[in-house]
Short mmCIF file of C-alpha atoms and ligand atoms in Angstrom, two decimals:
data_model
loop_
_atom_site.label_atom_id
_atom_site.label_comp_id
_atom_site.label_asym_id
_atom_site.label_seq_id
_atom_site.Cartn_x
_atom_site.Cartn_y
_atom_site.Cartn_z
CA MET W 1 0.00 0.00 0.00
CA ASP W 2 1.27 3.46 -0.86
CA THR W 3 1.86 5.66 2.16
CA PRO W 4 2.15 9.44 1.55
CA GLN W 5 5.88 9.11 2.32
CA LYS W 6 6.27 6.59 -0.51
CA ALA W 7 4.31 8.77 -2.92
CA PHE W 8 6.88 11.52 -2.46
CA ASN W 9 9.57 11.13 -5.11
CA PRO W 10 12.66 13.27 -4.44
CA PHE W 11 13.99 12.86 -7.98
CA ALA W 12 10.74 14.08 -9.53
CA MET W 13 11.05 17.06 -7.20
CA ALA W 14 14.67 17.73 -8.23
CA GLN W 15 13.67 17.58 -11.90
CA ARG W 16 10.78 20.02 -11.31
CA GLN W 17 13.12 22.46 -9.60
CA LEU W 18 15.54 22.26 -12.53
CA ASP W 19 12.71 22.68 -15.06
CA GLU W 20 11.68 25.94 -13.45
CA ALA W 21 15.23 27.29 -13.62
CA ALA W 22 15.71 26.04 -17.19
CA ALA W 23 12.60 27.90 -18.33
CA LEU W 24 13.79 31.15 -16.78
CA LEU W 25 17.29 30.71 -18.22
CA GLN W 26 15.81 29.80 -21.61
CA LEU W 27 18.20 26.87 -21.53
CA ASP W 28 18.89 25.09 -24.79
CA PRO W 29 16.48 22.07 -24.84
CA ALA W 30 19.31 19.54 -25.30
CA VAL W 31 21.33 20.97 -22.40
CA HIS W 32 18.19 20.97 -20.28
CA GLU W 33 17.38 17.34 -21.09
CA LEU W 34 20.98 16.31 -20.40
CA LEU W 35 20.88 18.00 -16.99
CA ARG W 36 17.59 16.28 -16.08
CA TRP W 37 19.29 12.85 -15.87
CA PRO W 38 22.31 11.18 -14.29
CA LEU W 39 25.11 10.50 -16.75
CA ARG W 40 25.84 7.11 -15.17
CA GLU W 41 24.64 4.87 -12.37
CA LEU W 42 25.67 1.56 -10.89
CA HIS W 43 23.34 -0.79 -9.01
CA VAL W 44 25.08 -3.35 -6.83
CA THR W 45 24.08 -6.41 -4.83
CA LEU W 46 26.18 -7.11 -1.77
CA PRO W 47 26.42 -10.43 0.11
CA VAL W 48 27.50 -9.85 3.70
CA LYS W 49 28.39 -12.47 6.34
CA MET W 50 26.38 -11.66 9.46
CA ASP W 51 27.57 -12.30 13.03
CA ASP W 52 25.20 -15.28 13.40
CA GLY W 53 26.87 -17.07 10.47
CA SER W 54 24.11 -16.36 7.94
CA THR W 55 24.62 -14.37 4.74
CA LYS W 56 22.43 -11.37 4.09
CA ILE W 57 22.04 -9.70 0.69
CA PHE W 58 22.02 -5.89 0.57
CA HIS W 59 21.34 -3.51 -2.34
CA GLY W 60 23.30 -0.37 -3.06
CA TYR W 61 23.78 2.36 -5.65
CA ARG W 62 26.25 4.91 -6.90
CA VAL W 63 24.98 7.66 -9.18
CA GLN W 64 27.36 9.90 -11.14
CA TYR W 65 25.05 12.73 -12.02
CA ASN W 66 27.26 15.13 -13.93
CA ASP W 67 31.03 15.56 -14.10
CA ALA W 68 31.25 18.38 -16.67
CA ARG W 69 32.92 20.66 -14.09
CA GLY W 70 35.19 18.02 -12.49
CA PRO W 71 35.16 14.63 -10.74
CA ASN W 72 31.82 13.50 -9.29
CA LYS W 73 31.48 14.26 -5.58
CA GLY W 74 28.95 13.32 -2.94
CA GLY W 75 28.26 11.23 0.10
CA ILE W 76 27.03 7.71 0.77
CA ARG W 77 23.85 7.28 2.79
CA TYR W 78 22.86 4.19 4.79
CA HIS W 79 19.09 4.19 5.24
CA SER W 80 16.28 1.64 5.19
CA ALA W 81 14.11 3.94 3.02
CA GLU W 82 16.87 4.53 0.44
CA THR W 83 15.74 4.22 -3.20
CA ILE W 84 17.47 4.81 -6.52
CA ASP W 85 15.36 7.96 -6.96
CA THR W 86 16.53 9.32 -3.61
CA VAL W 87 20.14 8.76 -4.65
CA ARG W 88 19.50 10.38 -8.06
CA ALA W 89 17.96 13.45 -6.43
CA LEU W 90 20.82 13.76 -3.95
CA ALA W 91 23.33 13.37 -6.80
CA ALA W 92 21.58 16.12 -8.79
CA TRP W 93 21.63 18.41 -5.76
CA MET W 94 25.38 17.69 -5.33
CA THR W 95 25.91 18.86 -8.92
CA TRP W 96 24.21 22.19 -8.17
CA LYS W 97 25.96 22.38 -4.77
CA THR W 98 29.52 22.13 -6.09
CA ALA W 99 28.60 24.63 -8.83
CA VAL W 100 27.02 27.19 -6.51
CA VAL W 101 30.13 27.31 -4.28
CA ASP W 102 32.26 27.20 -7.42
CA ILE W 103 34.53 24.29 -6.58
CA PRO W 104 35.88 22.30 -9.56
CA LEU W 105 33.79 19.16 -8.99
CA GLY W 106 30.68 17.50 -10.34
CA GLY W 107 27.90 15.74 -8.46
CA GLY W 108 27.36 12.15 -7.36
CA LYS W 109 25.81 10.19 -4.53
CA GLY W 110 25.68 6.68 -3.17
CA GLY W 111 23.49 4.67 -0.88
CA ILE W 112 22.90 1.30 0.69
CA VAL W 113 19.43 0.11 1.67
CA CYS W 114 19.99 -0.94 5.29
CA ASP W 115 19.19 -0.01 8.86
CA PRO W 116 22.65 0.69 10.33
CA LYS W 117 21.21 0.81 13.86
CA THR W 118 20.54 -2.94 13.69
CA LEU W 119 24.04 -3.84 12.42
CA SER W 120 26.99 -4.70 14.67
CA PRO W 121 30.29 -2.85 14.06
CA GLY W 122 31.65 -5.97 12.36
CA GLU W 123 28.64 -6.26 10.06
CA LEU W 124 28.85 -2.56 9.25
CA GLU W 125 32.54 -2.93 8.35
CA ARG W 126 31.93 -5.95 6.09
CA LEU W 127 29.00 -4.18 4.40
CA SER W 128 31.10 -1.05 3.78
CA ARG W 129 34.00 -3.05 2.36
CA ALA W 130 31.62 -5.07 0.15
CA TYR W 131 30.24 -1.80 -1.25
CA ILE W 132 33.73 -0.60 -2.19
CA ARG W 133 34.63 -3.95 -3.78
CA GLN W 134 31.72 -3.38 -6.20
CA VAL W 135 31.64 0.39 -6.56
CA GLY W 136 35.41 0.98 -6.24
CA ARG W 137 35.87 0.48 -9.99
CA MET W 138 34.15 3.79 -10.65
CA LEU W 139 35.79 5.73 -7.80
CA GLY W 140 39.07 7.64 -7.55
CA LEU W 141 40.45 11.13 -6.90
CA GLU W 142 40.08 11.97 -10.58
CA LYS W 143 36.76 10.14 -11.10
CA ASP W 144 34.33 10.13 -8.21
CA VAL W 145 34.91 10.85 -4.52
CA PRO W 146 32.39 9.73 -1.84
CA ALA W 147 31.99 11.16 1.68
CA PRO W 148 29.73 10.71 4.70
CA ASP W 149 26.00 11.40 4.55
CA VAL W 150 23.08 10.28 6.74
CA TYR W 151 24.24 7.46 9.11
CA THR W 152 27.75 7.16 7.64
CA THR W 153 30.79 8.20 9.68
CA PRO W 154 34.55 8.88 9.51
CA GLN W 155 35.11 5.26 10.66
CA ILE W 156 33.12 4.00 7.67
CA MET W 157 35.18 6.28 5.38
CA ALA W 158 38.35 4.76 6.91
CA TRP W 159 37.22 1.18 6.14
CA MET W 160 36.33 2.24 2.61
CA ALA W 161 39.69 3.99 2.05
CA ASP W 162 41.43 0.87 3.34
CA GLU W 163 39.48 -1.51 1.10
CA TYR W 164 40.19 0.72 -1.90
CA ALA W 165 43.93 0.78 -1.01
CA PHE W 166 43.97 -3.03 -1.19
CA MET W 167 42.22 -2.98 -4.56
CA GLN W 168 44.76 -0.49 -5.98
CA GLY W 169 47.86 -1.76 -4.22
CA TYR W 170 48.65 1.66 -2.72
CA ASN W 171 47.01 4.34 -0.55
CA GLU W 172 44.94 6.85 -2.45
CA PHE W 173 43.44 8.81 0.42
CA GLY W 174 41.88 11.40 -1.89
CA MET W 175 39.40 8.82 -3.23
CA ILE W 176 37.08 9.51 -0.28
CA THR W 177 36.62 12.42 2.15
CA GLY W 178 35.36 12.90 5.68
CA LYS W 179 38.11 10.51 6.83
CA PRO W 180 39.54 10.51 10.37
CA LEU W 181 42.47 12.93 10.81
CA ALA W 182 44.92 10.03 11.23
CA LEU W 183 44.05 8.72 7.75
CA GLY W 184 44.30 11.87 5.65
CA GLY W 185 41.23 13.69 6.95
CA SER W 186 41.10 17.48 7.04
CA ALA W 187 40.97 19.68 10.08
CA GLY W 188 37.58 21.38 10.19
CA ARG W 189 35.69 18.73 8.18
CA GLY W 190 33.71 17.48 11.20
CA ASP W 191 31.60 20.60 11.70
CA ALA W 192 31.95 22.02 8.18
CA THR W 193 28.31 21.49 7.12
CA ALA W 194 26.95 23.22 10.21
CA ARG W 195 29.61 25.96 10.06
CA GLY W 196 28.81 26.70 6.42
CA GLY W 197 25.12 27.01 7.30
CA MET W 198 25.95 29.37 10.17
CA ILE W 199 28.01 31.54 7.82
CA CYS W 200 24.97 31.77 5.52
CA LEU W 201 22.76 32.64 8.50
CA ARG W 202 25.20 35.38 9.56
CA GLU W 203 25.11 36.87 6.06
CA ALA W 204 21.30 36.61 5.82
CA ALA W 205 20.89 38.33 9.19
CA ARG W 206 23.24 41.08 8.02
CA GLU W 207 21.18 41.58 4.84
CA LEU W 208 17.91 41.73 6.76
CA GLN W 209 19.47 43.68 9.66
CA VAL W 210 18.36 41.18 12.27
CA GLU W 211 20.21 40.67 15.58
CA LEU W 212 21.16 37.02 16.12
CA LYS W 213 22.17 37.25 19.78
CA GLY W 214 19.37 35.70 21.83
CA ALA W 215 17.32 34.91 18.70
CA THR W 216 15.16 31.80 19.05
CA ALA W 217 15.84 28.72 16.95
CA ALA W 218 14.55 25.17 16.50
CA ILE W 219 16.57 22.37 14.92
CA GLN W 220 14.96 19.32 13.30
CA GLY W 221 17.46 16.47 13.11
CA TYR W 222 20.37 15.78 15.46
CA GLY W 223 22.96 14.06 13.28
CA ASN W 224 26.27 15.64 12.28
CA ALA W 225 24.69 18.79 10.77
CA GLY W 226 21.89 19.40 13.28
CA SER W 227 23.79 18.71 16.49
CA LEU W 228 26.78 20.82 15.46
CA ALA W 229 24.46 23.64 14.38
CA HIS W 230 23.20 23.54 17.98
CA LYS W 231 26.78 23.85 19.22
CA LEU W 232 27.94 26.50 16.74
CA GLY W 233 24.70 28.50 16.84
CA ARG W 234 25.30 29.04 20.55
CA GLU W 235 29.07 29.51 20.33
CA LEU W 236 29.17 31.87 17.36
CA PHE W 237 26.00 33.95 17.84
CA GLY W 238 24.50 33.14 21.23
CA LEU W 239 21.31 31.78 19.65
CA LYS W 240 18.61 30.59 22.03
CA ILE W 241 17.91 27.07 20.78
CA VAL W 242 14.51 26.23 22.25
CA ALA W 243 13.88 22.89 20.53
CA VAL W 244 15.76 20.04 18.87
CA SER W 245 14.65 16.65 17.58
CA ASP W 246 15.80 13.39 16.05
CA SER W 247 14.04 10.48 14.35
CA ARG W 248 12.36 9.47 17.64
CA GLY W 249 10.92 12.90 18.50
CA GLY W 250 11.79 16.30 19.87
CA ILE W 251 12.26 18.30 23.06
CA HIS W 252 11.22 21.89 23.82
CA ASN W 253 12.31 24.34 26.49
CA PRO W 254 11.35 28.00 25.92
CA GLU W 255 14.28 29.04 28.14
CA GLY W 256 16.76 27.45 25.73
CA LEU W 257 18.74 24.20 25.57
CA ASP W 258 22.50 23.95 26.14
CA TYR W 259 24.44 21.84 23.68
CA GLU W 260 26.65 19.72 25.96
CA PRO W 261 23.95 18.16 28.20
CA VAL W 262 21.65 17.43 25.26
CA ALA W 263 24.48 15.86 23.23
CA ALA W 264 25.56 13.84 26.28
CA HIS W 265 21.96 12.67 26.83
CA LYS W 266 21.70 11.58 23.20
CA ALA W 267 25.06 9.78 23.39
CA ARG W 268 23.83 7.94 26.50
CA THR W 269 20.26 7.07 25.50
CA GLY W 270 20.36 7.11 21.69
CA SER W 271 17.87 9.99 21.43
CA VAL W 272 17.26 13.58 22.53
CA ILE W 273 13.79 12.66 23.85
CA ASP W 274 13.12 12.45 27.60
CA PHE W 275 15.82 15.04 28.25
CA PRO W 276 15.34 16.23 31.83
CA GLY W 277 14.18 19.83 31.97
CA ALA W 278 12.44 19.83 28.60
CA ARG W 279 9.03 18.81 27.33
CA ASN W 280 8.79 16.07 24.69
CA ILE W 281 7.23 17.26 21.42
CA THR W 282 6.73 15.69 18.00
CA ASN W 283 8.78 16.57 14.95
CA GLU W 284 5.64 18.17 13.47
CA GLU W 285 5.23 20.41 16.51
CA LEU W 286 8.88 21.44 16.35
CA LEU W 287 8.58 22.60 12.74
CA GLU W 288 5.61 24.81 13.63
CA LEU W 289 7.11 26.50 16.72
CA ASP W 290 7.13 30.29 16.91
CA VAL W 291 10.88 30.83 16.44
CA LEU W 292 12.94 33.25 14.38
CA ILE W 293 15.17 30.53 12.93
CA LEU W 294 14.07 27.08 11.80
CA VAL W 295 16.79 24.60 10.86
CA PRO W 296 15.57 21.51 8.98
CA ALA W 297 18.59 19.20 9.32
CA ALA W 298 17.02 15.76 8.83
CA LEU W 299 15.64 14.31 5.60
CA GLU W 300 13.72 15.33 2.47
CA ASN W 301 10.08 16.48 2.47
CA ALA W 302 9.98 17.95 6.00
CA ILE W 303 8.24 21.16 4.88
CA ASN W 304 5.55 20.42 2.32
CA ALA W 305 2.05 21.44 1.21
CA ASP W 306 0.57 20.02 4.44
CA ASN W 307 2.51 22.15 6.94
CA ALA W 308 4.03 25.10 5.03
CA GLY W 309 1.12 27.32 6.03
CA GLN W 310 1.86 26.70 9.71
CA ILE W 311 5.62 27.41 9.57
CA ARG W 312 6.45 30.48 11.65
CA GLY W 313 10.26 30.65 11.28
CA LYS W 314 11.50 33.78 9.49
CA PHE W 315 14.85 32.26 8.49
CA ILE W 316 14.75 28.71 7.15
CA VAL W 317 18.28 27.37 7.36
CA GLU W 318 18.22 24.19 5.26
CA LEU W 319 21.03 21.95 6.45
CA ALA W 320 19.19 18.87 5.15
CA ASN W 321 19.05 18.01 1.47
CA GLY W 322 15.63 18.57 -0.11
CA PRO W 323 13.70 19.43 3.08
CA THR W 324 11.25 21.77 1.31
CA THR W 325 8.98 20.84 -1.59
CA PRO W 326 8.21 23.26 -4.48
CA GLU W 327 4.64 23.76 -3.15
CA ALA W 328 6.03 24.76 0.24
CA ASP W 329 8.59 27.04 -1.41
CA ARG W 330 5.78 29.10 -2.89
CA VAL W 331 3.95 29.35 0.45
CA LEU W 332 7.11 30.35 2.35
CA HIS W 333 8.02 32.94 -0.27
CA GLU W 334 4.55 34.51 -0.09
CA LYS W 335 4.82 34.64 3.71
CA GLY W 336 8.11 36.53 3.40
CA ALA W 337 10.25 33.81 5.00
CA TYR W 338 13.94 33.98 4.07
CA VAL W 339 14.92 30.48 2.92
CA ILE W 340 18.62 29.67 2.69
CA PRO W 341 18.26 26.83 0.19
CA ASP W 342 19.80 23.43 0.87
CA PHE W 343 22.47 23.18 -1.78
CA LEU W 344 23.82 26.59 -0.79
CA CYS W 345 23.21 26.31 2.95
CA ASN W 346 24.75 22.85 3.46
CA ALA W 347 27.61 23.26 0.97
CA GLY W 348 30.15 23.74 3.76
CA GLY W 349 30.59 19.97 4.01
CA VAL W 350 31.53 19.41 0.42
CA THR W 351 33.63 22.57 0.38
CA VAL W 352 35.88 21.24 3.14
CA SER W 353 35.74 17.82 1.43
CA TYR W 354 37.24 19.55 -1.60
CA PHE W 355 39.93 21.06 0.66
CA GLU W 356 40.55 17.53 1.97
CA MET W 357 41.05 16.23 -1.59
CA VAL W 358 43.48 19.06 -2.34
CA GLN W 359 45.47 18.34 0.84
CA ASN W 360 45.52 14.60 0.03
CA ALA W 361 46.71 15.31 -3.52
CA TYR W 362 49.74 17.29 -2.42
CA ASN W 363 50.15 15.45 0.88
CA TYR W 364 50.48 18.64 2.89
CA TYR W 365 47.94 19.57 5.56
CA TRP W 366 46.46 22.90 6.64
CA GLU W 367 45.84 24.36 10.07
CA GLU W 368 42.20 24.51 11.18
CA GLU W 369 42.17 28.34 10.97
CA VAL W 370 43.18 28.13 7.31
CA VAL W 371 40.27 25.77 6.63
CA HIS W 372 37.87 28.07 8.50
CA THR W 373 39.03 31.18 6.61
CA ARG W 374 38.83 29.53 3.20
CA LEU W 375 35.43 28.02 4.00
CA ASP W 376 34.15 31.42 5.08
CA GLN W 377 35.36 33.00 1.82
CA LYS W 378 33.67 30.33 -0.32
CA MET W 379 30.37 30.39 1.59
CA THR W 380 30.17 34.17 1.83
CA THR W 381 30.84 34.64 -1.87
CA ALA W 382 28.27 31.98 -2.79
CA PHE W 383 25.69 33.46 -0.43
CA ARG W 384 26.14 36.97 -1.84
CA THR W 385 25.97 35.74 -5.44
CA VAL W 386 22.68 33.93 -4.77
CA HIS W 387 21.21 36.80 -2.75
CA ALA W 388 22.09 39.29 -5.52
CA MET W 389 20.55 37.00 -8.15
CA ALA W 390 17.32 36.75 -6.14
CA GLN W 391 17.12 40.55 -5.90
CA GLN W 392 17.97 41.09 -9.55
CA LYS W 393 15.53 38.51 -10.96
CA LYS W 394 12.91 38.99 -8.23
CA VAL W 395 12.75 35.25 -7.53
CA HIS W 396 12.96 33.23 -4.32
CA ASN W 397 16.39 32.16 -3.10
CA ARG W 398 16.14 28.54 -4.21
CA LEU W 399 15.36 29.53 -7.76
CA ALA W 400 18.17 32.11 -7.62
CA ALA W 401 20.61 29.41 -6.44
CA TYR W 402 19.47 27.20 -9.33
CA LEU W 403 20.02 30.04 -11.80
CA VAL W 404 23.60 30.52 -10.59
CA ALA W 405 24.44 26.80 -10.45
CA VAL W 406 22.72 25.60 -13.62
CA ASN W 407 24.33 28.41 -15.61
CA ARG W 408 27.77 27.24 -14.50
CA VAL W 409 27.15 23.57 -15.27
CA ALA W 410 25.50 24.44 -18.61
CA GLU W 411 28.51 26.52 -19.58
CA ALA W 412 30.85 23.59 -18.93
CA VAL W 413 28.55 21.26 -20.88
CA ARG W 414 28.52 23.63 -23.86
CA LEU W 415 32.28 24.25 -23.79
CA ARG W 416 32.91 20.51 -23.85
CA GLY W 417 30.69 20.26 -26.88
CA TRP W 418 28.23 17.86 -25.22
CA ALA W 419 25.19 19.81 -26.36
N1 LIG M 501 26.88 14.34 2.21
C1 LIG M 501 27.26 15.74 2.26
C2 LIG M 501 26.35 16.55 1.37
O1 LIG M 501 25.24 16.18 1.09
C3 LIG M 501 28.75 15.94 1.97
C4 LIG M 501 29.19 15.55 0.60
C5 LIG M 501 30.70 15.59 0.41
O2 LIG M 501 31.42 16.03 1.28
O3 LIG M 501 31.12 15.14 -0.67
O4 LIG M 501 26.68 17.64 0.96
#
């Protein structure tokens, strides 16, 4: 039976977003059609020995969406609801993401259909190595470079780098990013997604002349991006984070939530819920709270036709990929909300991933301050370019970001003579 969640197709949404930009850009029909589809994709079937001695078969994907501007780049997600269309959408968004921050990379994405919470560390390692044994043939510093995404970690990147090293016969650390520091990782990669989003928020607040100190915020999702946005939002601006949530539910305290005790509670219990000194709320309630800043940092389709009318946040800081549907975009725009669109807002992660590749390639590593400064330059420039485009064309920020990014990819496609 089709649940509403299943009826939502992220790739159809990504194509619709592109179509809108293509019409405004009066894109050549062949270039437009080329950009509507992945250039290549690999579907793999992975036998994995489980701890109980049985063998379980998993399914995985790697999509190389477009490499006109440089090697494909994008994370690998482990999720039980993963589909090829989710991976295609995420790969398309990576293509626009690397273009909007103007780093010389294309877009790709990978995924394995699995519930990592039910796998032991040993099973997780064997699954990750099995994925690389199949997908490794299309990876490499010059070809396609994965990274972490939802439910994948630096440890998983380390196993993957190691498996790839055995396939090649030598270390090629730059074939994957988000690695631990001891294995060619970059300083500043851990919180780069959240930091990049905070830089965008700083610039947006400057444009709209809004004071961030003490401003109220709610964060949906408490993985790498959401939890570190909690930390950095307090550290950098003194935001008052009144609510956070994860896949099991949310917590609300109008007086504000400190980062350390909430993170410690989640580390101990596996969830933010039942945090002492806060009231449990649902994810739906969190999204509709009366806050200045709303940070969707979980999955696709969080803000859609059903709840967009009830959203009260003025700044929507999209650390997730694809959290807002086109219907919701229209509603938010009419309300006057300032959306910092996903592939701009969360581009800090891939930007520092690119720095990691550069450091791996010349085997010389930068201080954290250097990473922070260069990230700030990239994010600030991208933010200002998108903001200026939105003003100039009188369109909402997501469409403006598409105009900037699609133009850049289309130019590379044309120069190569592909269309
Ligand atoms: N998975 C992250 C994203 O969606 C990071 C990708 C990367 O570093 O390549 O942007």
